[in-house]
Tab-separated table of N, CA, C and O in Angstrom:
chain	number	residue	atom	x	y	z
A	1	UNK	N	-12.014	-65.772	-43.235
A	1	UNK	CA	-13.216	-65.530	-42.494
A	1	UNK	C	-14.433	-65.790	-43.369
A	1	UNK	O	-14.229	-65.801	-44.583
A	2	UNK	N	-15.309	-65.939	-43.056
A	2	UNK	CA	-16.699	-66.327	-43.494
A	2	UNK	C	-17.839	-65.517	-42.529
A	2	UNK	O	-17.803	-65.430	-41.302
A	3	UNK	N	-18.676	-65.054	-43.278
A	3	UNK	CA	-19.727	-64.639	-42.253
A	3	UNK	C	-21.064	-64.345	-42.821
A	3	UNK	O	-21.344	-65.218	-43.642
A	4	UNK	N	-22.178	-63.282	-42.679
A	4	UNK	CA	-22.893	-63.269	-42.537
A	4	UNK	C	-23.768	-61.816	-42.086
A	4	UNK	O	-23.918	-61.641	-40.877
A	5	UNK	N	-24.450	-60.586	-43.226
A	5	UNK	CA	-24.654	-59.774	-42.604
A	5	UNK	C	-26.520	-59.861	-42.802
A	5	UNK	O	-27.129	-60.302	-43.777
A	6	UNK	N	-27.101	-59.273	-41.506
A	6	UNK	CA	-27.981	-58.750	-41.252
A	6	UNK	C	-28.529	-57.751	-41.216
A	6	UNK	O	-28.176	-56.817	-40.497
A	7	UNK	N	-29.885	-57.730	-42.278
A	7	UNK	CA	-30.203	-56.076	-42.342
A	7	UNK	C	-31.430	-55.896	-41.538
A	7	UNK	O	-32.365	-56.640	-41.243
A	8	UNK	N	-31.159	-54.811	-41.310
A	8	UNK	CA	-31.998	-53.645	-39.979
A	8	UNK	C	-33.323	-53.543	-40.955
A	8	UNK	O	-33.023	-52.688	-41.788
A	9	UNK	N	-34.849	-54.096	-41.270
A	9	UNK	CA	-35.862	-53.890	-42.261
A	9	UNK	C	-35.954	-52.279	-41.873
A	9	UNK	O	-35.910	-51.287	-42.600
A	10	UNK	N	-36.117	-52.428	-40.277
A	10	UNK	CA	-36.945	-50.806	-40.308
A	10	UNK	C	-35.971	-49.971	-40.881
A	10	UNK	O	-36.340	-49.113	-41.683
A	11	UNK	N	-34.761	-50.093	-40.588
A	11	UNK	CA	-34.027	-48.730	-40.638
A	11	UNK	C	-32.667	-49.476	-41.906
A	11	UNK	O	-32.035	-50.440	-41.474
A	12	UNK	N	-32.326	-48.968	-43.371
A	12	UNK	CA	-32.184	-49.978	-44.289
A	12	UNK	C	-30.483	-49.375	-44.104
A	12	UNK	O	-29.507	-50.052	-44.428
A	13	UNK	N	-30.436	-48.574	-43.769
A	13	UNK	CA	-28.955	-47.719	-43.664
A	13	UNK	C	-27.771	-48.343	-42.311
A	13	UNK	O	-26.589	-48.006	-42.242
A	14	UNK	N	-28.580	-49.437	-41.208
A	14	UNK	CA	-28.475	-49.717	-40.804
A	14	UNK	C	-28.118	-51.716	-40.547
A	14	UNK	O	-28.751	-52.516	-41.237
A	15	UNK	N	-27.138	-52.182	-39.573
A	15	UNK	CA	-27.032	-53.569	-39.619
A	15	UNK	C	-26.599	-54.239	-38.835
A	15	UNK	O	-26.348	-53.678	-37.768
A	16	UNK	N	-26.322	-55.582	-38.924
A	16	UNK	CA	-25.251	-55.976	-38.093
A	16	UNK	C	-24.739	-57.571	-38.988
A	16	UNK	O	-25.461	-58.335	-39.629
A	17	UNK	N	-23.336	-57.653	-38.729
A	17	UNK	CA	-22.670	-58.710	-39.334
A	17	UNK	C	-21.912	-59.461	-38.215
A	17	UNK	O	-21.309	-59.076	-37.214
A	18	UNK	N	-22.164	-60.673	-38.750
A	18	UNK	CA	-21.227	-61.948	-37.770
A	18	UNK	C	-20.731	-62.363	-38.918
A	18	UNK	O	-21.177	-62.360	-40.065
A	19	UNK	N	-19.380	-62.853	-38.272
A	19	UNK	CA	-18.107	-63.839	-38.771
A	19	UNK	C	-17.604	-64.954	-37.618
A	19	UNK	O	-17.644	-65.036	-36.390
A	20	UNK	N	-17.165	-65.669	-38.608
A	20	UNK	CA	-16.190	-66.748	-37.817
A	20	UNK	C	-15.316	-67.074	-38.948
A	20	UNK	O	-15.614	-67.216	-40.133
A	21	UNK	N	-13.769	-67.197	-38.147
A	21	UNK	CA	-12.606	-67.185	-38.590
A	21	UNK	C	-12.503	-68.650	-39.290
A	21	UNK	O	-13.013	-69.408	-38.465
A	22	UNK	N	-12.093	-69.402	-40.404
A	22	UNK	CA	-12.301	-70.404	-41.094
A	22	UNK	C	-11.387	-71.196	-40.571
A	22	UNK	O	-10.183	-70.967	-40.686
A	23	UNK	N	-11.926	-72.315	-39.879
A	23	UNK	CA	-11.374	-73.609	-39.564
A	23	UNK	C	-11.218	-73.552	-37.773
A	23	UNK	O	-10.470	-74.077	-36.947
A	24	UNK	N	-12.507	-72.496	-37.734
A	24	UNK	CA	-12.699	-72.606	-35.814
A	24	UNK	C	-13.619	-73.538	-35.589
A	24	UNK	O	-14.657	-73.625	-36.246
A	25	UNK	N	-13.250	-74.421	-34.492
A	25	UNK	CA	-14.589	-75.090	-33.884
A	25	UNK	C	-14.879	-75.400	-32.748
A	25	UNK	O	-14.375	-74.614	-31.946
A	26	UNK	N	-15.355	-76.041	-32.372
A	26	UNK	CA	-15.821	-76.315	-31.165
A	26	UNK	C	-14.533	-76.810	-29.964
A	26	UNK	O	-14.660	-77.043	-28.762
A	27	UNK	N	-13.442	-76.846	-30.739
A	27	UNK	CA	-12.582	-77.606	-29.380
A	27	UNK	C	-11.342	-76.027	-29.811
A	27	UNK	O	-10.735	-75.766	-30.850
A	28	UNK	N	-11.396	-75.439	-28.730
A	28	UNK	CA	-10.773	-74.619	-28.448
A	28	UNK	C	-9.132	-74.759	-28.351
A	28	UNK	O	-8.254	-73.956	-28.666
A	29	UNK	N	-9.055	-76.074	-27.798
A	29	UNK	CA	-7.730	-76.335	-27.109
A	29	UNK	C	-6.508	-76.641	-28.254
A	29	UNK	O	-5.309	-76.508	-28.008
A	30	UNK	N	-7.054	-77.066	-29.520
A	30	UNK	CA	-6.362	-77.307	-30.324
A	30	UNK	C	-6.361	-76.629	-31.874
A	30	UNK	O	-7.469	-76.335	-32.325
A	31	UNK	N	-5.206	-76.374	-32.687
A	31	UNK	CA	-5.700	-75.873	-33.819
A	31	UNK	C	-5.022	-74.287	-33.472
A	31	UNK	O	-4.896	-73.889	-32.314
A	32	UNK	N	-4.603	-73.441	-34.726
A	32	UNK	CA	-3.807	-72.844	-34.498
A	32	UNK	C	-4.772	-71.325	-33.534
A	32	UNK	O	-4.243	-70.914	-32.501
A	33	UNK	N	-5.918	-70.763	-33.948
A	33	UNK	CA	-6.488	-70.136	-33.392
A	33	UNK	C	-8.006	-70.559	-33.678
A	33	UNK	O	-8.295	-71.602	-34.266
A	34	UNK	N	-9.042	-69.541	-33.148
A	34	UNK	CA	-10.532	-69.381	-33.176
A	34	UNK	C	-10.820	-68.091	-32.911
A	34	UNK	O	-10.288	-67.462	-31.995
A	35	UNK	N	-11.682	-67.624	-33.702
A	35	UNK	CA	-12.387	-66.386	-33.541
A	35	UNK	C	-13.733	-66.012	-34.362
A	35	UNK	O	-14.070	-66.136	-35.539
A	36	UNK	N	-14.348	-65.493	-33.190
A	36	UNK	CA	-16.199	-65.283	-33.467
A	36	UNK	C	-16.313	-63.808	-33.116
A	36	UNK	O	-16.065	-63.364	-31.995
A	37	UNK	N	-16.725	-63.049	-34.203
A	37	UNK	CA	-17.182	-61.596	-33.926
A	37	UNK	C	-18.509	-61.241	-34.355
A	37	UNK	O	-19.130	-61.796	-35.262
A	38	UNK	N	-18.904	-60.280	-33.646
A	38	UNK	CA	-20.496	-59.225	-33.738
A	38	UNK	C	-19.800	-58.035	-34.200
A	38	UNK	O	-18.732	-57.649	-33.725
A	39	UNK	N	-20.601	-57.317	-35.386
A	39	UNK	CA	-20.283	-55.752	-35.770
A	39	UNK	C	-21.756	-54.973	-35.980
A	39	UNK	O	-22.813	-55.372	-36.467
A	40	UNK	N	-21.431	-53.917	-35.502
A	40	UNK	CA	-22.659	-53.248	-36.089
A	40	UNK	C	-22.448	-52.558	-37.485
A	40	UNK	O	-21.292	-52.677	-37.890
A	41	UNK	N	-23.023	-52.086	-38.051
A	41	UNK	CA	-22.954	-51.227	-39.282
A	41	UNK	C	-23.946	-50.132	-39.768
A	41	UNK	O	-25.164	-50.134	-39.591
A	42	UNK	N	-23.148	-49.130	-40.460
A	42	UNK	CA	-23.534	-47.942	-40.370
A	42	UNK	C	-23.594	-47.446	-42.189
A	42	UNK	O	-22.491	-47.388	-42.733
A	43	UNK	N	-24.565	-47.185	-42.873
A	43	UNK	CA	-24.053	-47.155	-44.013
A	43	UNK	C	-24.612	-45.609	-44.638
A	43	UNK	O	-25.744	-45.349	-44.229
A	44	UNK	N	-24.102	-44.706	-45.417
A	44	UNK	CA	-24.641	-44.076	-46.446
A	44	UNK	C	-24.715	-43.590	-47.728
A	44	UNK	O	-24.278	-42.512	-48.133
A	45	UNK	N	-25.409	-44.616	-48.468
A	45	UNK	CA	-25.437	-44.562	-49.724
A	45	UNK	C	-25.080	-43.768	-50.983
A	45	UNK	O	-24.490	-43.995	-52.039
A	46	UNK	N	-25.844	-42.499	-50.263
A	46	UNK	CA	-25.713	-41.607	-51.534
A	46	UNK	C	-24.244	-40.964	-51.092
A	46	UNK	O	-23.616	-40.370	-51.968
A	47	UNK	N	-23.651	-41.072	-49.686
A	47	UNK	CA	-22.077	-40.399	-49.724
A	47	UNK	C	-21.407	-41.117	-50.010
A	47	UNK	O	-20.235	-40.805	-50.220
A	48	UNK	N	-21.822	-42.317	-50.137
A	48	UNK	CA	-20.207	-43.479	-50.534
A	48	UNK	C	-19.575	-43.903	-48.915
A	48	UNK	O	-18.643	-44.703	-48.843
A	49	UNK	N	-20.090	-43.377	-47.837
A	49	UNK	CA	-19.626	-43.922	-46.546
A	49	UNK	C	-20.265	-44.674	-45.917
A	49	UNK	O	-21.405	-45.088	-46.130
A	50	UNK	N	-19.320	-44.973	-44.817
A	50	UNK	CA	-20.293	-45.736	-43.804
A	50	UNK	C	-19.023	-46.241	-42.767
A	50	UNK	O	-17.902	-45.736	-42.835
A	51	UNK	N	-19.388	-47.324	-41.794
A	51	UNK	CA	-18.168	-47.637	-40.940
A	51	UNK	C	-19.546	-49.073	-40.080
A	51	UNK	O	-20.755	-49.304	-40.073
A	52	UNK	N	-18.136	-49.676	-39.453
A	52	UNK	CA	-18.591	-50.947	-38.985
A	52	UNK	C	-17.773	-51.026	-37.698
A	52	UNK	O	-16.593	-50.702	-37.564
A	53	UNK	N	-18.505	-51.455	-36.887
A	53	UNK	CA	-17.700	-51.296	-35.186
A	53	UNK	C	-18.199	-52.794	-34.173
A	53	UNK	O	-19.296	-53.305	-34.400
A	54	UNK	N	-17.675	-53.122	-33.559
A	54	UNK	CA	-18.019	-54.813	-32.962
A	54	UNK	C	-16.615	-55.161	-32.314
A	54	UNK	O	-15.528	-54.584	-32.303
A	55	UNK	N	-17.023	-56.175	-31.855
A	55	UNK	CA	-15.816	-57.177	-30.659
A	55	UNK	C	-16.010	-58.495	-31.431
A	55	UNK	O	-16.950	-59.104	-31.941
A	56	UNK	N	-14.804	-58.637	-31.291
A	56	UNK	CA	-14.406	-60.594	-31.833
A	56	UNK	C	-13.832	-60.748	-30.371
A	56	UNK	O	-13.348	-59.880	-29.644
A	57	UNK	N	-14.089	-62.568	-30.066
A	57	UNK	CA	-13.653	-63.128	-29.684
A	57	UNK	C	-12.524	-64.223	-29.933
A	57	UNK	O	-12.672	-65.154	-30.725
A	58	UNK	N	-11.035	-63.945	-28.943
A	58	UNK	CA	-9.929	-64.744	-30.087
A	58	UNK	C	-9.985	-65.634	-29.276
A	58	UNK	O	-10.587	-65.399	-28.228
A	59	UNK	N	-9.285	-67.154	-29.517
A	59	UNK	CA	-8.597	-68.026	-28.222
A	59	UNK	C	-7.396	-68.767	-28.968
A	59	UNK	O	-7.346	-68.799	-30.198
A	60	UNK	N	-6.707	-69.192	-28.385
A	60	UNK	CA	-5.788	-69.856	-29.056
A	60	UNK	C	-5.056	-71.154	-27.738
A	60	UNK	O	-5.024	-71.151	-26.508
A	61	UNK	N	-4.677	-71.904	-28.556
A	61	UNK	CA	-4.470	-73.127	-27.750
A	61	UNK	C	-3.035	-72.925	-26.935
A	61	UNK	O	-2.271	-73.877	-26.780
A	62	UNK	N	-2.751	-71.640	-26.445
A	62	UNK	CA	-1.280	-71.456	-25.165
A	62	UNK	C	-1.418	-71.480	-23.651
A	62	UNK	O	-0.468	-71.268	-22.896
A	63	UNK	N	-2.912	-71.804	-23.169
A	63	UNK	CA	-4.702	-71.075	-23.838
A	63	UNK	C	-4.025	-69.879	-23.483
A	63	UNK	O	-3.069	-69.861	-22.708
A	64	UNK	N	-4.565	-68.758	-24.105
A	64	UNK	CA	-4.771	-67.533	-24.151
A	64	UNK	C	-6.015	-67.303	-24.788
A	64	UNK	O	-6.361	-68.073	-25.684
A	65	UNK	N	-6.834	-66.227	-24.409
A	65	UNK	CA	-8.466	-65.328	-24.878
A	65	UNK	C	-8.185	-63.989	-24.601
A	65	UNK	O	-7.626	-63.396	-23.679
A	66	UNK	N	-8.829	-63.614	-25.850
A	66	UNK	CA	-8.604	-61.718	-26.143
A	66	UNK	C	-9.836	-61.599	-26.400
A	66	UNK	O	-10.677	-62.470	-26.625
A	67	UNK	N	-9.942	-60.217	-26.350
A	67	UNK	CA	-11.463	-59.502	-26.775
A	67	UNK	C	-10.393	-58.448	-27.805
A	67	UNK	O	-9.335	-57.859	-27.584
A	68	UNK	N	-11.104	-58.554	-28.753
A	68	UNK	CA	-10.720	-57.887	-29.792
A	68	UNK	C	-11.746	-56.325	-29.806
A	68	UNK	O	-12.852	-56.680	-29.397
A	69	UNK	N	-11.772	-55.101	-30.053
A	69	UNK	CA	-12.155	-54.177	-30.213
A	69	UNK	C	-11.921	-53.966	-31.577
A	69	UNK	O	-10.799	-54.122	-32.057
A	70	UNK	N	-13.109	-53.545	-32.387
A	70	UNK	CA	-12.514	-53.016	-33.660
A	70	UNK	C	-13.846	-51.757	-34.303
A	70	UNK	O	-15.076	-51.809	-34.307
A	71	UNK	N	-12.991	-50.855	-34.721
A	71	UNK	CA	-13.885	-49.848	-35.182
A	71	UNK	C	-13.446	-49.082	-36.584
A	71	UNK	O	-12.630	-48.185	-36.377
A	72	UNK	N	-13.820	-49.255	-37.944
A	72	UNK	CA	-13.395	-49.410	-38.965
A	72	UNK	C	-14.206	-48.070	-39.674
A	72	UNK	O	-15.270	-47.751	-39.143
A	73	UNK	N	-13.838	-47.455	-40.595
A	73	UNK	CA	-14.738	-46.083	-40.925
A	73	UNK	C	-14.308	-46.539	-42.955
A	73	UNK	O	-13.133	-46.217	-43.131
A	74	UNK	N	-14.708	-46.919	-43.822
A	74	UNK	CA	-15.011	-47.004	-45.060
A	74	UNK	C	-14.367	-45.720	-45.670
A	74	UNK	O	-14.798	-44.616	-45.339
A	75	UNK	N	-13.438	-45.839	-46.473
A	75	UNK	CA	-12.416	-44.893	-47.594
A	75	UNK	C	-12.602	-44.935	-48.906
A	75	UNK	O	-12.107	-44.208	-49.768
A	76	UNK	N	-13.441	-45.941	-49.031
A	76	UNK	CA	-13.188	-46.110	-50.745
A	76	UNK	C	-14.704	-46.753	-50.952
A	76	UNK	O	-14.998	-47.662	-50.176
A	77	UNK	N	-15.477	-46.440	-51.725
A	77	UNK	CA	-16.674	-47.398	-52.439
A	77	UNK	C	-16.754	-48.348	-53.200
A	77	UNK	O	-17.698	-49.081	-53.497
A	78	UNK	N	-15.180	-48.292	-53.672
A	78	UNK	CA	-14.885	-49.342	-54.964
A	78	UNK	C	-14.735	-51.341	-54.420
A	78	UNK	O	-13.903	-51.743	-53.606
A	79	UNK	N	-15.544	-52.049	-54.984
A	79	UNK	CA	-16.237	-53.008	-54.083
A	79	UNK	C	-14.228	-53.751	-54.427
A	79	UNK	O	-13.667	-53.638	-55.517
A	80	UNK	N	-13.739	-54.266	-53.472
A	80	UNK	CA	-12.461	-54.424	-53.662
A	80	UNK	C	-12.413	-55.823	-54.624
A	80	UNK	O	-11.286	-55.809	-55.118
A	81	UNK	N	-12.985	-56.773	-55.007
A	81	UNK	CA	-13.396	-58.087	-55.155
A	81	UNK	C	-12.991	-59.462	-54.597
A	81	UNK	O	-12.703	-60.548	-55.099
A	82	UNK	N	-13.062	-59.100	-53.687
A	82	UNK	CA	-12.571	-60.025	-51.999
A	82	UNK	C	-13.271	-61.605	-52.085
A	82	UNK	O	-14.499	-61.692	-52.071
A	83	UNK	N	-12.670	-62.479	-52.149
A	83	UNK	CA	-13.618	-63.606	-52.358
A	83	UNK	C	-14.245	-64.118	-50.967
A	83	UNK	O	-13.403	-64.453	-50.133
A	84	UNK	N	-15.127	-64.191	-50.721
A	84	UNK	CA	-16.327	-64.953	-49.880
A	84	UNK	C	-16.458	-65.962	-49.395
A	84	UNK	O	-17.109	-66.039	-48.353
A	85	UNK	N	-15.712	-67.438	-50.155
A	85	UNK	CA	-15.510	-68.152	-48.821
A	85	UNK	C	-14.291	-68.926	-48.619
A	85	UNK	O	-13.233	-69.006	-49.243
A	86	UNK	N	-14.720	-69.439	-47.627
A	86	UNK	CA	-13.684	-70.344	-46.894
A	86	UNK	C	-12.595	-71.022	-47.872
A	86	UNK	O	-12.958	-71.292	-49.017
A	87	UNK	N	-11.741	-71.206	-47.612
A	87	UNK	CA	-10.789	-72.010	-48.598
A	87	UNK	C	-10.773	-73.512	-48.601
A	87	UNK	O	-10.718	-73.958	-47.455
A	88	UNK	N	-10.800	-74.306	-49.420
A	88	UNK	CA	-11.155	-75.457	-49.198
A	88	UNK	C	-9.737	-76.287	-48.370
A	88	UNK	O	-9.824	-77.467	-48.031
């Protein structure tokens, strides 16, 4: 996945992040899947918490389309060191 977060100026504790799943595009029909999600985000600093909640959109070429639900609540502060992009 690859994406992209957005911060809230007024309110800094606050956000929202988009992704898209690496190697989705425009032709739906082919290719093993596609998926595009919106999250909101919730953060607080000085507790070490926060949580992130949003819908992805899946499709896959059987055609089949899902709405994904996801609502995630933060356990750990320790930044995991997750690499960032796409794979070549």
């Amino acid at each position: 996945y690859n994406g992209i977060a957005v911060a809230n100026a007024a309110k800094p504790d606050k956000g929202d992040v988009v992704f898209v799943l690496c190697a989705s595009d425009d032709d739906l029909g082919t290719g093993a899947y596609d998926e595009l999600g919106r999250f909101s985000t919730v953060t607080k600093p000085a507790k070490g918490t926060g949580s992130i909640k949003g819908v992805s959109q899946f499709s896959s070429p059987a055609p089949s389309a899902y709405t994904c639900k996801w609502k995630l609540k933060r356990t750990n502060a320790t930044n995991p060191q997750v690499t960032t992009a796409c794979p070549s």
